Tab-separated table of C-alpha atoms in Angstrom:
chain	number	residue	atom	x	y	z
A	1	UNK	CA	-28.697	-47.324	-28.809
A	2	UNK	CA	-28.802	-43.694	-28.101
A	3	UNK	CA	-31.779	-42.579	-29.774
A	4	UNK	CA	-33.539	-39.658	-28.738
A	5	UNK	CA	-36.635	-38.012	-29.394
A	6	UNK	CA	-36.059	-34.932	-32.495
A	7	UNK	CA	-37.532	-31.667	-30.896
A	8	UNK	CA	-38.955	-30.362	-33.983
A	9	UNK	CA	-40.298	-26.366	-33.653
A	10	UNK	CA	-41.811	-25.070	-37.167
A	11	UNK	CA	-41.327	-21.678	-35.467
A	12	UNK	CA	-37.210	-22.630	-36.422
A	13	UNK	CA	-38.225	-22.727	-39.906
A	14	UNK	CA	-35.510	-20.254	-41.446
A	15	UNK	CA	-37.189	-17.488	-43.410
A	16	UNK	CA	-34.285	-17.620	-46.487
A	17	UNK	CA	-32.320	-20.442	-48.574
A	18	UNK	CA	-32.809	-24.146	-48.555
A	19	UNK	CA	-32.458	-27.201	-46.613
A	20	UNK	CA	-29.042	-27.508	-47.760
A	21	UNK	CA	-27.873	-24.640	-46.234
A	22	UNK	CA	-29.449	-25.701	-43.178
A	23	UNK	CA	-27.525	-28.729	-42.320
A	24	UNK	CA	-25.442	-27.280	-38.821
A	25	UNK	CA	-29.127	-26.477	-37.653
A	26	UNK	CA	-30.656	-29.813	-38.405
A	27	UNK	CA	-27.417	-31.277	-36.970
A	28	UNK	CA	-27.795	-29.933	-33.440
A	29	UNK	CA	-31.471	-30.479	-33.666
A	30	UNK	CA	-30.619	-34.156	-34.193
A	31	UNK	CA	-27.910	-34.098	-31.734
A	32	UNK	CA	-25.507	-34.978	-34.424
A	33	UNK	CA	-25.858	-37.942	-35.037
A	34	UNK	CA	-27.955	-40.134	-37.191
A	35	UNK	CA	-31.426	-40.297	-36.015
A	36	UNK	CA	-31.581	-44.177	-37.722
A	37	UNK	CA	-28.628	-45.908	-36.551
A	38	UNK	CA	-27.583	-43.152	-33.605
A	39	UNK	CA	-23.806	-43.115	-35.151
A	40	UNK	CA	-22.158	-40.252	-34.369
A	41	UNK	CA	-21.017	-37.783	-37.145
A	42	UNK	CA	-17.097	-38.172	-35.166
A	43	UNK	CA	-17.385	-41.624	-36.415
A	44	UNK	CA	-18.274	-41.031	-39.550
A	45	UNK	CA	-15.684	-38.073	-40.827
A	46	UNK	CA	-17.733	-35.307	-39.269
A	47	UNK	CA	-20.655	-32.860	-40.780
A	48	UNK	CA	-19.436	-32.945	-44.306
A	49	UNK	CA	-20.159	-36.580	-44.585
A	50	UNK	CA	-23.740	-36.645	-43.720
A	51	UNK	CA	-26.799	-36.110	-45.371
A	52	UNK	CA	-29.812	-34.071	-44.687
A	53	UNK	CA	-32.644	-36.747	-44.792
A	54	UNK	CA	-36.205	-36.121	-46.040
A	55	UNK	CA	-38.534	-37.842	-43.876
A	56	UNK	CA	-41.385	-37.583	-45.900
A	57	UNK	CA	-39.502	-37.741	-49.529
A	58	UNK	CA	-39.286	-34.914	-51.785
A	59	UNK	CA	-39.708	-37.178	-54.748
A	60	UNK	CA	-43.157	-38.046	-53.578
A	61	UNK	CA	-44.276	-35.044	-50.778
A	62	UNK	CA	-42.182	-31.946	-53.217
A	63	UNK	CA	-43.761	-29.293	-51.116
A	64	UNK	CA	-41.938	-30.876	-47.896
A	65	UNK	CA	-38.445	-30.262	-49.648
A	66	UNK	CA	-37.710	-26.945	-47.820
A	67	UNK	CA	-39.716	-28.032	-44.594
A	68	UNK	CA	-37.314	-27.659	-41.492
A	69	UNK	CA	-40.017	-30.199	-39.884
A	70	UNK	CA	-39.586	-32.446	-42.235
A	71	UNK	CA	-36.002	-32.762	-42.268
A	72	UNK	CA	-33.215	-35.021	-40.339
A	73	UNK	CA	-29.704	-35.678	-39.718
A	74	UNK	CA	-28.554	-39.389	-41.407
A	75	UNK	CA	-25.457	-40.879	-41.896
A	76	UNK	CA	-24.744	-41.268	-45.868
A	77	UNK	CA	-25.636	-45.633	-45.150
A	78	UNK	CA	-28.867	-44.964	-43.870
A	79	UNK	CA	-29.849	-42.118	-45.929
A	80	UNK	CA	-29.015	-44.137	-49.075
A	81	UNK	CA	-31.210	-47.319	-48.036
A	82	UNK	CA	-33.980	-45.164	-47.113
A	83	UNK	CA	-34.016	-43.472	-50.386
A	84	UNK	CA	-37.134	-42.620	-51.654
A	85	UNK	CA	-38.606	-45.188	-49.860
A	86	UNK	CA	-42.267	-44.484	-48.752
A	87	UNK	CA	-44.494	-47.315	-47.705
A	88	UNK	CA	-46.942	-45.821	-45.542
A	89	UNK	CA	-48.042	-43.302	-42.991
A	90	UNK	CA	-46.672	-43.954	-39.179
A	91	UNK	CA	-47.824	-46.777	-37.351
A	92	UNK	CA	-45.918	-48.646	-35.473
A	93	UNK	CA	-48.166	-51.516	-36.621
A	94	UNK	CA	-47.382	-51.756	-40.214
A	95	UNK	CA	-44.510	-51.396	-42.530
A	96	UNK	CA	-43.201	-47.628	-41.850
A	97	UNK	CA	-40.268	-45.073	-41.067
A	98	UNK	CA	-42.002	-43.822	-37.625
A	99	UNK	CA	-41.417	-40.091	-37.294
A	100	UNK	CA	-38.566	-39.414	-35.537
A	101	UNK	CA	-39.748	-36.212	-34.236
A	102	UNK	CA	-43.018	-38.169	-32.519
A	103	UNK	CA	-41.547	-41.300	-31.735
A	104	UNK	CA	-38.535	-42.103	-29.308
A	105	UNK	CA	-37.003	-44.801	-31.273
A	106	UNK	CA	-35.461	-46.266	-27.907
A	107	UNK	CA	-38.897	-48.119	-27.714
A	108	UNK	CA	-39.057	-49.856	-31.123
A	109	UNK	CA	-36.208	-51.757	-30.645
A	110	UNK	CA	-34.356	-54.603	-27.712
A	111	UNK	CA	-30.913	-55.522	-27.409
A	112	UNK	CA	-29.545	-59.338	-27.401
A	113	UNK	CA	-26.499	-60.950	-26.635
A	114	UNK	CA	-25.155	-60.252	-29.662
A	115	UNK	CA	-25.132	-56.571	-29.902
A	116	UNK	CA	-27.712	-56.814	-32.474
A	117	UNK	CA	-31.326	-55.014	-31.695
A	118	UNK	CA	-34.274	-56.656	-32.322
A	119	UNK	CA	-37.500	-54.747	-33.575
A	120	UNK	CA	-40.456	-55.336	-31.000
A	121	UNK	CA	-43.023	-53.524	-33.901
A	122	UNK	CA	-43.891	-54.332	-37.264
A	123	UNK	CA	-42.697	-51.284	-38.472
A	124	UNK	CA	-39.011	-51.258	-36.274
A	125	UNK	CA	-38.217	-54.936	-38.145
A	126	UNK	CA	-39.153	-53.142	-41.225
A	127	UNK	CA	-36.200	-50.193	-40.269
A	128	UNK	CA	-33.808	-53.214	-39.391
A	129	UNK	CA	-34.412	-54.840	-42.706
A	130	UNK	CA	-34.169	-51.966	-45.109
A	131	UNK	CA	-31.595	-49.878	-43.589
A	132	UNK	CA	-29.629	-52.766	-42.272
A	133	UNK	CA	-29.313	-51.590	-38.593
A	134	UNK	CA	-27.344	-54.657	-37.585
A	135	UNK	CA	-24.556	-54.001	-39.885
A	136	UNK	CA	-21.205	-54.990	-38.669
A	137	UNK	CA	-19.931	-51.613	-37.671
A	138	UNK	CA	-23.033	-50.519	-35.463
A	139	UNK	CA	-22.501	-53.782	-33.645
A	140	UNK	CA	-19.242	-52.717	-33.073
A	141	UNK	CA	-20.225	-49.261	-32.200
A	142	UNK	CA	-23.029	-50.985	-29.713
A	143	UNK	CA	-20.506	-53.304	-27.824
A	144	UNK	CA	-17.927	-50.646	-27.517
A	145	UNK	CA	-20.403	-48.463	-26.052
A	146	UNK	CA	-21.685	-50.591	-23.551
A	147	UNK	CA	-18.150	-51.679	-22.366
A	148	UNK	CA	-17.426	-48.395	-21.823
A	149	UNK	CA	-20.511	-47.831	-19.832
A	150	UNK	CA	-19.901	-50.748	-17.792
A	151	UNK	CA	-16.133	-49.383	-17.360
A	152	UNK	CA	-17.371	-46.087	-16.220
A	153	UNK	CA	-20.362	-47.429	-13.808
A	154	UNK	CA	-17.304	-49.630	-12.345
A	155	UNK	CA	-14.641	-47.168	-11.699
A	156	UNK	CA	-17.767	-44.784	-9.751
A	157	UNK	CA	-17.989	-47.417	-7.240
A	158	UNK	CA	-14.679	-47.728	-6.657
């Protein structure tokens, strides 16, 4: 629900250590929270307990491993469906993780009823399916965030 667009600069590329030690960077970058599923890392136990995805997998692309463009803030559920998982380059049109540094993920997907989003690409029912981005906690995190919002927008015009 509150997915933004990932700024990524290769002029931020740190000159010593490895992604690992890069995770408070990459963090901020991705406004700390996961750039799949948007949940926060307050709601998830904080920095410690998320990963440092690999867009482009090291398993397959191993010369992207230590490439600060290359590399995302997930939470450990979406980081572990995504795996290695590599089906093809971005396009919204097929069966893909779109970059999240090119493509504003607020556009892939629509809201029902239900809390639950709906892919309006190929490639965002692909993200629903495989990293299960109607799970029963983000449609909890949805709902509550929308009350809220509605709460907020309510109490302004009073």
């Amino acid at each position: 629900m509150n997915w933004k667009i990932i700024i990524k600069d290769p002029k931020k590329q740190p000159s010593k250590g490895v992604y690992s030690d890069w995770k408070e960077q990459i963090s901020k970058e991705c406004f700390y929270q996961c750039v799949y599923c948007t949940i926060h890392e307050a709601q998830f136990g904080g920095i410690n307990n998320y990963h440092i995805d690999h867009y482009k997998p090291k398993s397959i692309f191993p010369k992207l491993e230590n490439d600060i463009c290359n590399l995302f803030y997930a939470c450990p559920i979406c980081n572990r469906f995504k795996s290695d998982d590599w089906p093809n380059e971005p396009d919204l049109s097929l069966v893909c993780y779109p970059d999240p540094s090119k493509t504003d993920y607020a556009i892939l997907f629509e809201l029902d009823n239900d809390f639950q989003i709906n892919g309006k690409y190929v490639s965002s029912r692909y993200l629903i399916l495989r990293l299960f981005l109607n799970r029963a906690q983000l449609i909890m995190e949805r709902r509550e965030e929308i009350k809220v919002r509605i709460a907020t927008n309510l109490m302004k015009e009073l």
